[in-house]
Amino acid sequence: MMESLIIVSNRLPVTIGKTIEKSSGGLVYAMEGLGDNYDLKWVGWAGGVLSDPAERTKMTAELAERFNYIPIFLSKQDAEEYYTGFSNSSLWPLLHYMSTYARYEERWWQTYQKVNRIFAEAVLDLAQEADTIWVHDYHLLLLPSYLRKKRPDLKIGFFLHTPFASYELFRCHPNREELLEGMLGANLIGFHTFGYLRHFRSTILRLLGLESDIDQIPQESHKTTIGVYPIGINSVKFLQELQSDEYKKRYNEYKENYRGKKIVLGVERLDYTKGIPRRLDAIERYLSQADQRDDIVFIFINVPSRESVPEYQQLLEEIQGKVGYINGKYATIQNVPVHFIHKSVDFSGLCALYSLADVAMVTPLVDGMNLVAKEYLACQQEKNGALILSEFAGAAQELPNAFIVNPYNINEVAQAIDQALQLSEEKKQKMIAPMKERVVKYDARYWADSFFQDLAAEADRKQLPSLLSDTKNISIEAIGPLLQTENTAFFLDYDGTISEIKKRPEDAVPNDEIKELFARLEAQKNPDVYLISGRKKEDMDQWFSRYRFNLIAEHGYCYRHHNAAEWIVFDTQADLSWKNQIIDIFQLYTGMTPGSNIEEKTSSVVWHYRNSDPEFGNWKANQLVAELYEMLSNLPVEIRHGQKIVEVGSMQINKGIVLGYFVQLNNYEAVLCAGDDETDESMFRYVGDAELFSIKVGNDADTMARFRMPGPKAFRAFLSDMLNHM
Ligand code: GDG
């Protein structure tokens, strides 16, 4: 059977009137290009509200039969809260850096989750083993993780058509963490530009504490690849249209209508991101300075959009006011400068306008990509026009030959209008030729193919390969000898190994899952269990004394047998006279690094920076470590740069020394040890009579361990599995 490719977007690409017509936008064209090798299905909202069950059944059957489309039906209230509310009144403004427009309502969030679940159910009903799902846009940010939770076998791609705002803005959203986690369910996330990708990385680092590489985000259950895929247009369709009779008719009609005039064109949905009022201000500035005004018309095609959102209604009024003002001031018997058309034009008409226009003004305040700029270029086949393009449109990255402007700078834009209108034929040709070539060549199909190829390649590598070391992924078979031996011991680190690293160390208190695991572990006669941690002995007593575990605190400084009441210091001779000197240096760094603090233990001093800005904290920590190495070379201390900590402790003490001590004392034949950071490497380096099964938990660094697990969750599952085999 052919593998399925299921496209999921907010709206199905159909127009439903008396009959149902398939739309022919770039997305449809791009996706159909993928359909040769796949059974292509499309899931999306049918739009509007259809409550009659019989009507719904009829429409479902027709859409399935004619197009292989699967409609989602929403109630009026769900549509309002999920679409008008959460998607277009919270997310849209925020993703476009316009936080002052963003509104938040608790019930919108409830409905957004509900509708994302409705979409998930529809997809899960269809998806067969290992099918590919491609989810589109901000309406469905939660869908990737909903799908992954139920069906980790699916290959899930997600593409964001809007910008991704910077962390400083995205952090305002009340449900920011859930939204990010939703997206991270995908195997591949695509953005239009590298800037958006960069913002996304910085946001997940700061809000979720997730470190990422330039193109990858390792997580415990899977890895998400991130990439840049600038969307293109359906250029074939535009070029074909330029040959059609209907187009030619319209072209001639408009040409006649605007005889003797130069046309400056703007086309967009009426949206506050598109910078329409600001553009009108620049036009006013231009007209106020122009010598010749009567031969220029500015045509605005502003398609009505999201009319139920109050901000869009206000915007329309603002634009109408400005258009009225300009026309009132500059209209003559010969000419009315601004032609504001608050309607959509049909496709032939649009192509005729694109092709006739001498200049296109694409001046959004922010725009994910902007296809109008590309469509205008593709339609400039008869002659060579000029493009004025906002530096804040994603398209500006690809079209540097345009007149790139800052749309907020009215003088600059007015000047660009003047220059564009004055440009010689030769210069226009030179400017536009490479851009035309690019938009025709890198079209929507190219975009979809490149995203899709990466998705297929990523999903094939399902499990994280071990990074930077030869350690193999562990299995029950691989540790067979350990399970078959009588006299064994487990040395288990706690934070980052058994429990996830938490923002505040006190939050890592054993939860029910860990308590149950510990209860099962202590019920075993063999092995002897040692919890070995960098924490203070008081902390360890408080959390772990109820279990039949031996406790080792401060990386091996002191020890308490599970039967004993007292802690024993291993090396009473250890020189700790250097501590005050270290505290002085740490205080300096604490002063300059907001969020950091110092913890003094008996045998070491720790500088914690997990509450600092992650990038700034890392930078300061690296600086501190370099300084410490230089200053402390004569002292008997060891510097450890662990998970969000810098620790200076006695050189005479480490986890490996303690492990070796107990192995010898109790003649263990086999030992399992597990840990997540550099302080655990001393255990992994143990060499002696016992057979060592060492496990590095986490994929973040090179290790001496024999085996590797991706994170604490996997390690707990593995321990549990081991207990089943004991
Ligand atoms: C989002 C992102 C990103 C417009 N007026 C008429 C008409 N249109 C068509 C254009 C173009 C489309 O609408 C608008 O696309 P844009 O890309 O310019 O903008 P958004 O709608 O905001 O799209 C954007 C895009 O997703 C894709 O990822 O580029 O940044 O915001 O295709 O031709 N079509 C017709 N008559 C009109 O009057 N026939």
Short mmCIF file of C-alpha atoms and ligand atoms in Angstrom, two decimals, residues 92 96 137 159 161-162 192 231 238 267-269 274 301 303 343-347 350 354 367-372 375, ligand 1:
data_model
loop_
_atom_site.label_atom_id
_atom_site.label_comp_id
_atom_site.label_asym_id
_atom_site.label_seq_id
_atom_site.Cartn_x
_atom_site.Cartn_y
_atom_site.Cartn_z
CA TRP A 92 -1.09 36.58 15.26
CA HIS A 96 4.24 39.74 14.49
CA ASP A 137 0.89 27.37 10.85
CA PHE A 159 5.92 24.84 9.14
CA HIS A 161 4.11 30.77 7.92
CA THR A 162 4.41 33.80 10.20
CA HIS A 192 10.92 31.32 6.45
CA ILE A 231 8.32 29.69 0.67
CA PHE A 238 1.20 32.93 -13.01
CA VAL A 267 -1.91 44.33 -2.78
CA GLU A 268 -2.64 42.69 0.55
CA ARG A 269 -5.20 41.56 3.07
CA LYS A 274 0.98 45.22 6.29
CA ILE A 301 -6.11 46.37 -3.39
CA VAL A 303 -8.86 42.44 0.59
CA LYS A 343 -12.38 44.06 -2.34
CA SER A 344 -10.51 41.20 -3.84
CA VAL A 345 -9.92 41.12 -7.58
CA ASP A 346 -10.09 37.87 -9.51
CA PHE A 347 -6.94 36.11 -10.54
CA LEU A 350 -4.66 40.54 -10.26
CA TYR A 354 0.84 43.08 -11.43
CA ASP A 367 5.67 39.82 7.37
CA GLY A 368 6.65 36.15 7.51
CA MET A 369 7.55 36.08 3.83
CA ASN A 370 5.17 38.08 1.59
CA LEU A 371 4.17 36.41 -1.61
CA VAL A 372 2.87 39.54 -3.32
CA GLU A 375 4.11 37.36 -7.63
C1 GDG B 1 0.89 34.42 5.25
C2 GDG B 1 2.05 35.21 5.86
C3 GDG B 1 3.53 34.40 4.03
C4 GDG B 1 -4.21 39.13 -2.21
N1 GDG B 1 -5.15 39.92 -2.72
C5 GDG B 1 -5.73 39.24 -3.71
C6 GDG B 1 -5.14 38.01 -3.82
N2 GDG B 1 -4.19 37.95 -2.87
C7 GDG B 1 -3.27 36.82 -2.64
C8 GDG B 1 -1.89 37.16 -3.14
C9 GDG B 1 -1.02 36.25 -2.30
C10 GDG B 1 -1.81 36.08 -1.02
O1 GDG B 1 -3.12 36.57 -1.26
C11 GDG B 1 -1.23 36.89 0.13
O2 GDG B 1 -0.05 36.26 0.57
P1 GDG B 1 1.05 37.01 1.44
O3 GDG B 1 2.22 36.13 1.53
O4 GDG B 1 1.35 38.30 0.80
O5 GDG B 1 0.40 37.31 2.86
P2 GDG B 1 -0.51 36.51 3.97
O6 GDG B 1 -1.89 36.31 3.49
O7 GDG B 1 -0.41 37.35 5.20
O8 GDG B 1 0.19 35.08 4.17
C12 GDG B 1 3.01 35.62 4.78
C13 GDG B 1 2.38 33.52 3.58
O9 GDG B 1 1.49 33.22 4.66
C14 GDG B 1 2.89 32.20 3.00
O10 GDG B 1 3.70 31.50 3.89
O11 GDG B 1 4.23 34.84 2.90
O12 GDG B 1 4.09 36.33 5.35
O13 GDG B 1 1.56 36.34 6.57
O14 GDG B 1 -0.86 35.01 -2.90
O15 GDG B 1 -1.84 36.91 -4.49
N3 GDG B 1 -5.49 37.10 -4.74
C15 GDG B 1 -6.50 37.43 -5.59
N4 GDG B 1 -7.15 38.62 -5.51
C16 GDG B 1 -6.80 39.54 -4.60
O16 GDG B 1 -7.42 40.60 -4.54
N5 GDG B 1 -6.88 36.57 -6.54
#
